Short mmCIF file of C-alpha atoms in Angstrom, two decimals:
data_model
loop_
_atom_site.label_atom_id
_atom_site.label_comp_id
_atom_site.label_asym_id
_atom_site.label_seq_id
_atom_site.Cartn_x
_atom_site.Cartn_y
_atom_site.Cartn_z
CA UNK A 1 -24.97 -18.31 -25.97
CA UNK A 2 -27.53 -20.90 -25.74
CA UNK A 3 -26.67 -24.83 -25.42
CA UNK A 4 -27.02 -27.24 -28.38
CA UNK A 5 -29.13 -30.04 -28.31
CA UNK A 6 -27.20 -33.06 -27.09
CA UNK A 7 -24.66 -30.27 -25.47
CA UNK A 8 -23.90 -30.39 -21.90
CA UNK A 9 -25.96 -27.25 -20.09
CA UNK A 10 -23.87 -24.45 -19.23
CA UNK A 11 -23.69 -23.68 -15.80
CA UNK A 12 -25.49 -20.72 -14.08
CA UNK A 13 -23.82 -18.99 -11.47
CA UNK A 14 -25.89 -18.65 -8.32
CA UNK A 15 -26.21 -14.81 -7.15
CA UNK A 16 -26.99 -14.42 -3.20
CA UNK A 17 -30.96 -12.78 -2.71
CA UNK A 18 -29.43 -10.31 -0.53
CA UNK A 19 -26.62 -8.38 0.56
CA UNK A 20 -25.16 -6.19 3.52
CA UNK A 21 -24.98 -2.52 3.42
CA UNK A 22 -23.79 0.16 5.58
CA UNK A 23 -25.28 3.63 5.47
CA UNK A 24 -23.86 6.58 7.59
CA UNK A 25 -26.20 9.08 8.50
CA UNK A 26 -24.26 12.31 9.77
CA UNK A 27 -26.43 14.62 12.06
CA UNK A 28 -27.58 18.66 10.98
CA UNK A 29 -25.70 21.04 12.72
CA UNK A 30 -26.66 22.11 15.52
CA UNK A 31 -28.62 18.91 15.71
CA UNK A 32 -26.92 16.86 18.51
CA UNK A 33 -26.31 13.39 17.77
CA UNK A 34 -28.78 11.52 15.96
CA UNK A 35 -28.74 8.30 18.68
CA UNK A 36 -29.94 4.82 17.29
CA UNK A 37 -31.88 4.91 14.17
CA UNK A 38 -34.00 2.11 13.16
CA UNK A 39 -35.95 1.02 9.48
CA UNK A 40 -39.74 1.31 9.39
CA UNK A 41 -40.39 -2.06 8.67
CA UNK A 42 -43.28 -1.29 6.68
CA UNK A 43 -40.94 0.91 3.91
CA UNK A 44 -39.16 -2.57 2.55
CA UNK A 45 -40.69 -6.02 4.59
CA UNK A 46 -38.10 -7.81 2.50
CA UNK A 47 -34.82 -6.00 4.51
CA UNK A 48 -33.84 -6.27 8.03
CA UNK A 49 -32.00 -4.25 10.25
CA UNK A 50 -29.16 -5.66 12.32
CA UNK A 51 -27.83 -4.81 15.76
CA UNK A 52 -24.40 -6.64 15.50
CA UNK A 53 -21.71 -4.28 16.79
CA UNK A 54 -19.18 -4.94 14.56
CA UNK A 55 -21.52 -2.61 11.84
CA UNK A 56 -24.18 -0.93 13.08
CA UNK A 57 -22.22 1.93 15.22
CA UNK A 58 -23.83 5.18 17.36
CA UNK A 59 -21.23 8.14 18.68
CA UNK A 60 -21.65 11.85 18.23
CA UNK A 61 -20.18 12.17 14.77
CA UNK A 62 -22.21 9.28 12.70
CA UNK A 63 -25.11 7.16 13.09
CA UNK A 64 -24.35 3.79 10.98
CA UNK A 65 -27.18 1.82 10.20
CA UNK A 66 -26.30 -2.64 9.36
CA UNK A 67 -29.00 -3.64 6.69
CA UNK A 68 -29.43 -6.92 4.75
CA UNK A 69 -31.57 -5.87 1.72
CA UNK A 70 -33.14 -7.15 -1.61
CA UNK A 71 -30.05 -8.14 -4.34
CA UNK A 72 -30.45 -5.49 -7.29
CA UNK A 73 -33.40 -3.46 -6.28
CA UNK A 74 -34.07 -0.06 -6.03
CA UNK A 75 -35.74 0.90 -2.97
CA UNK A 76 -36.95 3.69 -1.02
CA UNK A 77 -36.16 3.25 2.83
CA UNK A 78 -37.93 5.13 5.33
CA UNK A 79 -36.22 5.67 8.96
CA UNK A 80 -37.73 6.72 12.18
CA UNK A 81 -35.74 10.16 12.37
CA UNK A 82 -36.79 13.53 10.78
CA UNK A 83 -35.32 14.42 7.90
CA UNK A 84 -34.35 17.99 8.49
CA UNK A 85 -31.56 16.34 11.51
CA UNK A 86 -29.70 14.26 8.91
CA UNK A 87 -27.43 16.11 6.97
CA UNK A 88 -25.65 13.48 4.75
CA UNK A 89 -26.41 9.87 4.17
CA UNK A 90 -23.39 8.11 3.02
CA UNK A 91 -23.05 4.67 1.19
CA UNK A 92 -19.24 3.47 0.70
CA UNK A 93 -17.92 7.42 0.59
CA UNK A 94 -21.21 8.32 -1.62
CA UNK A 95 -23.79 10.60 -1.17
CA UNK A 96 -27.35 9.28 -1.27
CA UNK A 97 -30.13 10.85 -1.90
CA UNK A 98 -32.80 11.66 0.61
CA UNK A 99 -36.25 12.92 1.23
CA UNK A 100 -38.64 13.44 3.68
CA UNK A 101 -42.67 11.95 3.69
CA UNK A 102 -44.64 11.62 7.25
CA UNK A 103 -42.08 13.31 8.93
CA UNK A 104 -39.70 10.56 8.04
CA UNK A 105 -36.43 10.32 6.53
CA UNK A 106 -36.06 8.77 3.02
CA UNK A 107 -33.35 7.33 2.27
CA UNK A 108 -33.39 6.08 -1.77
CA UNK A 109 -31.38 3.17 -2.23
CA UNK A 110 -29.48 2.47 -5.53
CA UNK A 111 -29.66 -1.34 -6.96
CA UNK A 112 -26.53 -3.11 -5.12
CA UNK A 113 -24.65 -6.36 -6.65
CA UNK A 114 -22.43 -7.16 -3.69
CA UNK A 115 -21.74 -5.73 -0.14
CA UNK A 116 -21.68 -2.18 0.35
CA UNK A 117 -20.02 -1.83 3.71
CA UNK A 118 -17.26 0.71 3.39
CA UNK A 119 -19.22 3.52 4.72
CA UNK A 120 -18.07 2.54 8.69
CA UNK A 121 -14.26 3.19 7.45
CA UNK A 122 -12.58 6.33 7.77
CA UNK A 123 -9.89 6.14 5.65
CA UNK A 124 -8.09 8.14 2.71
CA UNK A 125 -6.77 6.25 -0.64
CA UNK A 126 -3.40 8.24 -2.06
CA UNK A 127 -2.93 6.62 -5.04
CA UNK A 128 0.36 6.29 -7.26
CA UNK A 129 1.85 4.07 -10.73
CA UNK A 130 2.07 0.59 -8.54
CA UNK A 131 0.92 1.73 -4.92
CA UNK A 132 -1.59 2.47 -2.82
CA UNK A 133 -1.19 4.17 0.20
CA UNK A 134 -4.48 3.78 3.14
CA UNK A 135 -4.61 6.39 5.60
CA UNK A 136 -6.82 5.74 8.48
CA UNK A 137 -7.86 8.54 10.80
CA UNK A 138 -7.70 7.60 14.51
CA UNK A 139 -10.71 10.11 15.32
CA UNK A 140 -10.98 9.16 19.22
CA UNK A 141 -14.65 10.41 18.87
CA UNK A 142 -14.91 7.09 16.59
CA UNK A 143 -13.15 4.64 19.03
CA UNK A 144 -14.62 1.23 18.53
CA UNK A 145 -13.71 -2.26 18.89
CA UNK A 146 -10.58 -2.84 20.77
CA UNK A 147 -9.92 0.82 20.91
CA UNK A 148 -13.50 1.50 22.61
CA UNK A 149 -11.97 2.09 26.24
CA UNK A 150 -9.18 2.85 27.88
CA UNK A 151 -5.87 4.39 26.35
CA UNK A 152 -6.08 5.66 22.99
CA UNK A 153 -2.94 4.65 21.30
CA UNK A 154 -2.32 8.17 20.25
CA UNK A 155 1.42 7.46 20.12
CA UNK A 156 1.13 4.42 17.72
CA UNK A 157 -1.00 6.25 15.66
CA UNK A 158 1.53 8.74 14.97
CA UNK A 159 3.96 6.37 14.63
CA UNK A 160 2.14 4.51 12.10
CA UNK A 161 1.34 7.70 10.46
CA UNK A 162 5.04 8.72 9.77
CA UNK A 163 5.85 4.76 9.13
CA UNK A 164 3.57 4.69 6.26
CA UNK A 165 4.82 7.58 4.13
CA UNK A 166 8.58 6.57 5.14
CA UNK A 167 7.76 3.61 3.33
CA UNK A 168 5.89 5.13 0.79
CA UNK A 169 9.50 7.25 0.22
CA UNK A 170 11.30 3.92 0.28
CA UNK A 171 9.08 2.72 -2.12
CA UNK A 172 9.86 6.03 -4.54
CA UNK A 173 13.58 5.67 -3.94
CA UNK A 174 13.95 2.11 -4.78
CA UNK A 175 11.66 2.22 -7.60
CA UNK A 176 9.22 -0.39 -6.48
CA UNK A 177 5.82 0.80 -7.80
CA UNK A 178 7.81 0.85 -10.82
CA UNK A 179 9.07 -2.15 -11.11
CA UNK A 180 5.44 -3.90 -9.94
CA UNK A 181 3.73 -2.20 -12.62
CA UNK A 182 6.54 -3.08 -15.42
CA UNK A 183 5.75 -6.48 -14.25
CA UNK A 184 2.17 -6.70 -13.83
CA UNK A 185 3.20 -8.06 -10.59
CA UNK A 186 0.09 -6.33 -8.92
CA UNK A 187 -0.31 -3.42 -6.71
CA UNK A 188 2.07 -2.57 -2.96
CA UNK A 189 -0.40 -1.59 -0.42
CA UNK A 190 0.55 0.49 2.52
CA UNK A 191 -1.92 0.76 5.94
CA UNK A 192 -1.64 1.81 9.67
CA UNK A 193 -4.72 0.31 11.53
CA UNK A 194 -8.10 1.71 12.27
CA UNK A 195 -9.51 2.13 15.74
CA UNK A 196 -12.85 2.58 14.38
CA UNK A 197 -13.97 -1.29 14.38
CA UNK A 198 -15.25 -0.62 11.27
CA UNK A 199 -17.62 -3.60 9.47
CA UNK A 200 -16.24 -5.23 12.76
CA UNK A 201 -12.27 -5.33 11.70
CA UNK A 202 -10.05 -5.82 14.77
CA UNK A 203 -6.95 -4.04 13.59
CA UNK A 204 -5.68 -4.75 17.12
CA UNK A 205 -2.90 -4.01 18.81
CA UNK A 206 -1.61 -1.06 16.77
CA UNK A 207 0.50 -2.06 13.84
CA UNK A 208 1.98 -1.22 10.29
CA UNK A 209 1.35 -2.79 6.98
CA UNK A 210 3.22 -3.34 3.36
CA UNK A 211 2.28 -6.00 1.17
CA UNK A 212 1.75 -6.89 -2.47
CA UNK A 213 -1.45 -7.80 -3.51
CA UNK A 214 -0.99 -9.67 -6.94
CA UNK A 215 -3.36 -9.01 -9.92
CA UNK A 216 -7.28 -9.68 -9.14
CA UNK A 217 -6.32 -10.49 -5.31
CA UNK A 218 -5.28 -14.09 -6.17
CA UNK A 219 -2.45 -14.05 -3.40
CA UNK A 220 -1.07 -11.68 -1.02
CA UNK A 221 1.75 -12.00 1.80
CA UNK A 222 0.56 -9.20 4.15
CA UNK A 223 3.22 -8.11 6.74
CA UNK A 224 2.21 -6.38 10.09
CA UNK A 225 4.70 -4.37 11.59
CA UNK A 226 3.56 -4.22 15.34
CA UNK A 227 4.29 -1.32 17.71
CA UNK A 228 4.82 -0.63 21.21
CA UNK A 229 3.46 2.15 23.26
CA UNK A 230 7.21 3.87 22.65
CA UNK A 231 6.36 4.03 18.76
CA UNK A 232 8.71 1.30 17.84
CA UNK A 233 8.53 -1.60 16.01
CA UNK A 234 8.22 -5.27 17.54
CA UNK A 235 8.06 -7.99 15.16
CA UNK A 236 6.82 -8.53 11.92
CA UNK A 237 3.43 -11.24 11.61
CA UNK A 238 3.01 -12.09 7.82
CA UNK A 239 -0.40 -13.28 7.01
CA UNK A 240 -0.84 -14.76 3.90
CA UNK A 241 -3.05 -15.50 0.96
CA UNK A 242 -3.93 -17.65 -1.88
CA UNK A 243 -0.42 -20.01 -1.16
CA UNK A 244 -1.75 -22.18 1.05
CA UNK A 245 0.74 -21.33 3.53
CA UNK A 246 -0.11 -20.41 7.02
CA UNK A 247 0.79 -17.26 8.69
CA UNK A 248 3.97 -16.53 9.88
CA UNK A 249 5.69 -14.29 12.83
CA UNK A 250 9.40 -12.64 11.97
CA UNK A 251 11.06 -11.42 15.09
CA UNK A 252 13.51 -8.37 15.61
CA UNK A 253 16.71 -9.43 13.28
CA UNK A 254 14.51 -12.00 11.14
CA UNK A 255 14.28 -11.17 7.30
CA UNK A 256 11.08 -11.99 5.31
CA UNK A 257 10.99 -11.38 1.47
CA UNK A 258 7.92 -10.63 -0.25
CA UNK A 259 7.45 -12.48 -3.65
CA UNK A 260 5.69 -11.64 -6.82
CA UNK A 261 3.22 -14.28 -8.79
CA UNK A 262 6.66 -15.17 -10.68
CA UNK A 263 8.02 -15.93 -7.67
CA UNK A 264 11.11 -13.49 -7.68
CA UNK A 265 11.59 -11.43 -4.75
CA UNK A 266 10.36 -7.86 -4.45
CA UNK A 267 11.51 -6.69 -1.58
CA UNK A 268 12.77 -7.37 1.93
CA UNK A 269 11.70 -6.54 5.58
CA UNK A 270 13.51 -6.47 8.74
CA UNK A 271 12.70 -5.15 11.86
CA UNK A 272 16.11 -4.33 13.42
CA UNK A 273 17.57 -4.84 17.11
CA UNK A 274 16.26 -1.23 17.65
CA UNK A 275 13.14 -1.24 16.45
CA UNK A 276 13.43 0.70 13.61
CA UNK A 277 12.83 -1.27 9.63
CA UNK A 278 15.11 -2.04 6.84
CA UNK A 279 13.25 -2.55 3.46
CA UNK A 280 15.91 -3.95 0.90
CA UNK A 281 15.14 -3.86 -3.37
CA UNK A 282 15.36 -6.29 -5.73
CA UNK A 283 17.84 -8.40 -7.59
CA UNK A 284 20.40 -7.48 -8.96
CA UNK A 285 20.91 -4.19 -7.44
CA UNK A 286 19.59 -5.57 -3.85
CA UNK A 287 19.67 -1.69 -2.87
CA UNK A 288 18.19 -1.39 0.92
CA UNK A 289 16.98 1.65 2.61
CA UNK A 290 17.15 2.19 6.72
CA UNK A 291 13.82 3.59 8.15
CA UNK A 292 14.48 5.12 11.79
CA UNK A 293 13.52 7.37 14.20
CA UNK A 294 14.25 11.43 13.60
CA UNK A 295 14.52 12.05 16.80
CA UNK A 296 14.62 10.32 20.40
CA UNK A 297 13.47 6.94 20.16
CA UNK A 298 9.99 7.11 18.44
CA UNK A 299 8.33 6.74 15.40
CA UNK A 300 5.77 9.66 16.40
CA UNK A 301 7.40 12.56 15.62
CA UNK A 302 9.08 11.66 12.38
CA UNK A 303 11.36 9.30 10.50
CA UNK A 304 14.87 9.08 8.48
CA UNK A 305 15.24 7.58 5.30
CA UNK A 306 18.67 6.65 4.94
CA UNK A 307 19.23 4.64 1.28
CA UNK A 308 22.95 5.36 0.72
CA UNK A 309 23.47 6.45 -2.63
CA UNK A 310 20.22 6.88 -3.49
CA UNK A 311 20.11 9.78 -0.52
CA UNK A 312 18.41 10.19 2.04
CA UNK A 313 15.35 12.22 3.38
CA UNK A 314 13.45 13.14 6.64
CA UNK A 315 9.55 12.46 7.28
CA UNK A 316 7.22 14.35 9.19
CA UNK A 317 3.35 13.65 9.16
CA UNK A 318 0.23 15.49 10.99
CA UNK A 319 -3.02 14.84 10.84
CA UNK A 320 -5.68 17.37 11.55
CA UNK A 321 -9.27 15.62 11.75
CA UNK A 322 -11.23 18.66 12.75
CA UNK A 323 -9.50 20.60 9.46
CA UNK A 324 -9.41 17.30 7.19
CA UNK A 325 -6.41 17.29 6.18
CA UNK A 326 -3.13 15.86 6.09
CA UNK A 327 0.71 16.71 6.02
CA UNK A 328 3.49 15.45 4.98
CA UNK A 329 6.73 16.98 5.39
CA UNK A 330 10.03 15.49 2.99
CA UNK A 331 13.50 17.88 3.89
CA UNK A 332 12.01 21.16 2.50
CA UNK A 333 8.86 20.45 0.44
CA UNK A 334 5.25 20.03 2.09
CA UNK A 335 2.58 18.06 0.41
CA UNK A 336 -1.20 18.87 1.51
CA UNK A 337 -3.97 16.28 1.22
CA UNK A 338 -7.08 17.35 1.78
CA UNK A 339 -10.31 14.64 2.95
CA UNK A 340 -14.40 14.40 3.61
CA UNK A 341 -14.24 15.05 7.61
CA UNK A 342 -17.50 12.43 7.46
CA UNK A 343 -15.95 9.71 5.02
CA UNK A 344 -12.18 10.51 4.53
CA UNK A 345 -12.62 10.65 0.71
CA UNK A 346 -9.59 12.58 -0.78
CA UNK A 347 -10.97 15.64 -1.76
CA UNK A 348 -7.55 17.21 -2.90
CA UNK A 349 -5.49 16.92 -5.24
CA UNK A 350 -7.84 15.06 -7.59
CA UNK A 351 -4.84 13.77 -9.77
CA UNK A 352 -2.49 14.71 -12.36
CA UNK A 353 -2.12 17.17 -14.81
CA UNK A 354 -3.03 15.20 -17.78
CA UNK A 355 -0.05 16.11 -21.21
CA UNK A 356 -1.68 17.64 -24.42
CA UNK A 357 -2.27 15.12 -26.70
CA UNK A 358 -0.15 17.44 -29.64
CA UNK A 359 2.92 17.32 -27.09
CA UNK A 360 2.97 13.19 -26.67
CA UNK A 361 5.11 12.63 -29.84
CA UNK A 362 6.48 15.87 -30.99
CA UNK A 363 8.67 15.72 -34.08
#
């Protein structure tokens, strides 16, 4: 719409020349690793590459390249490697497409509005009504960042691995994605931590997340459920956003609630005397659900779900990287999720059988 004479102008949102993007370039096989790969200056003099190590990554599995490039343009990118040794060039968890001229590889780069710097993660979305579970892969072949030398917390990775779903079974039993979505009171998120560094996040020392992000990210209270090299749980260190309300640390026996935009409570966390988590419901029913160790006194090899009358279950989780894919076990039944071994898309299941339209209101 175009301002009246005499009307006040409208005002034009400023759009930033350039942004960031990632690209992952996975070596042939049989190839050995691809090494540092650098832009031919001469394919796009308006980009440049950068060297900060918090993005642009080298190991055996991935090469990742850090480039600031043109806002909105399509471009063709040449790189100083052959094409025949790249097989994949990822952007985010999408394919690319890719030529070769001069011996070169060609990388063609779609128009970008914003960032594009997903493609260092390694990471599987399972998505359900209200929640959002993010499982990060600790591939030790990927270490980076705070996890680049020394012990690889292999223990707190499984830990965080069966802490996740155990909440994600809390979640089911005490109807919380439910009640979220009946309220539009945004989405529950559920993380471990990556020990990939990727786009130079230092998810360090090992930890746990749940938190609700409200509707279009306008506020968040992020808790961080901290381990120990046993597999246990620490303390609880609730960052949050959009309240104006600085972060906060919740020590073993110390309750924090978790409120919605309405401000009502949605649910309760306590890390107990023992290490183990207590996630209680909300009003009026309050119910509360005991997370703890299956056996011995570690996360790693599994979990119980105690939640009273609502039952209880046992948790088991195992992640093969070199397969791509993931287990979970609940009492008897065994879900499989199946992932890209060079992005961790979720490749299986694709999502639910959808109901014939003639059975959605039979007479």
């Amino acid at each position: 719409m175009r301002a009246q004479d005499g009307d006040p102008a409208m005002p034009v949102a400023s759009a930033p020349a350039s942004v960031q993007v990632l690209l992952k370039l996975l070596p042939a096989d049989g190839s050995g690793p691809l090494g540092k790969v650098k832009l031919v200056p001469e394919s796009c003099r308006a980009c440049a590459q950068s060297d900060d190590p918090g993005y642009d990554r080298v190991n055996i599995r991935e090469s990742i390249v850090h480039l600031h490039v043109p806002r909105l343009r399509s471009l063709e990118l040449a790189f100083d490697v052959p094409a025949h040794r790249v097989r994949r060039v990822i952007i985010n968890q999408q394919d690319v497409v890719t030529s070769s001229r001069d011996g070169l590889l060609i990388v063609a780069l779609p128009p970008l509005a914003q960032d594009a710097t997903w493609a260092a993660a390694f990471a599987t979305d399972i998505v359900e009504p209200g929640v959002v579970l993010r499982f990060e892969h600790a591939d030790i072949a990927r270490r980076g960042g705070a996890y680049a030398t020394g012990r690889f917390p292999d223990v707190e990775r499984r830990a965080a691995d069966v802490l996740t779903f155990a909440q994600r079974e809390v979640i089911r039993r005490l109807a919380l994605g439910e009640h979220v979505a009946a309220r539009q009171s945004g989405t529950i998120m559920l993380m471990g931590f990556d020990t990939n560094f990727p786009a130079g996040h230092t998810d360090a020392p090992p930890h746990v997340h749940m938190h609700l992000r409200w509707p279009n990210n306008i506020g968040s209270q992020i808790s961080h459920f901290y381990l120990n090299d046993q597999g246990l749980l620490t303390h609880n260190r609730v960052g949050i956003r959009g309240l104006g309300a600085p972060s906060r640390t919740f020590k073993r026996g110390q309750t924090f609630s978790t409120i919605d935009r309405f401000g009502a409570i949605v649910y309760s966390h306590t890390v107990t005397a023992d290490g183990w988590l207590t996630i209680t419901g909300p009003a009026p029913q309050r119910a509360s659900c005991l997370v703890k160790p299956l056996t011995g006194a570690s996360f790693a090899d599994g979990a119980t779900v105690a939640c009273g009358d609502l039952g209880s279950a046992n948790i088991t989780v195992r992640d093969d990287i070199a397969e791509g894919i993931i287990t979970v076990g609940t009492d008897g039944t065994r879900e499989t999720f199946r992932y890209d071994r060079d992005t961790g898309e979720l490749m299986s299941p694709t999502g639910t059988v959808p109901i014939p339209l003639s059975a959605r209101n039979p007479e």
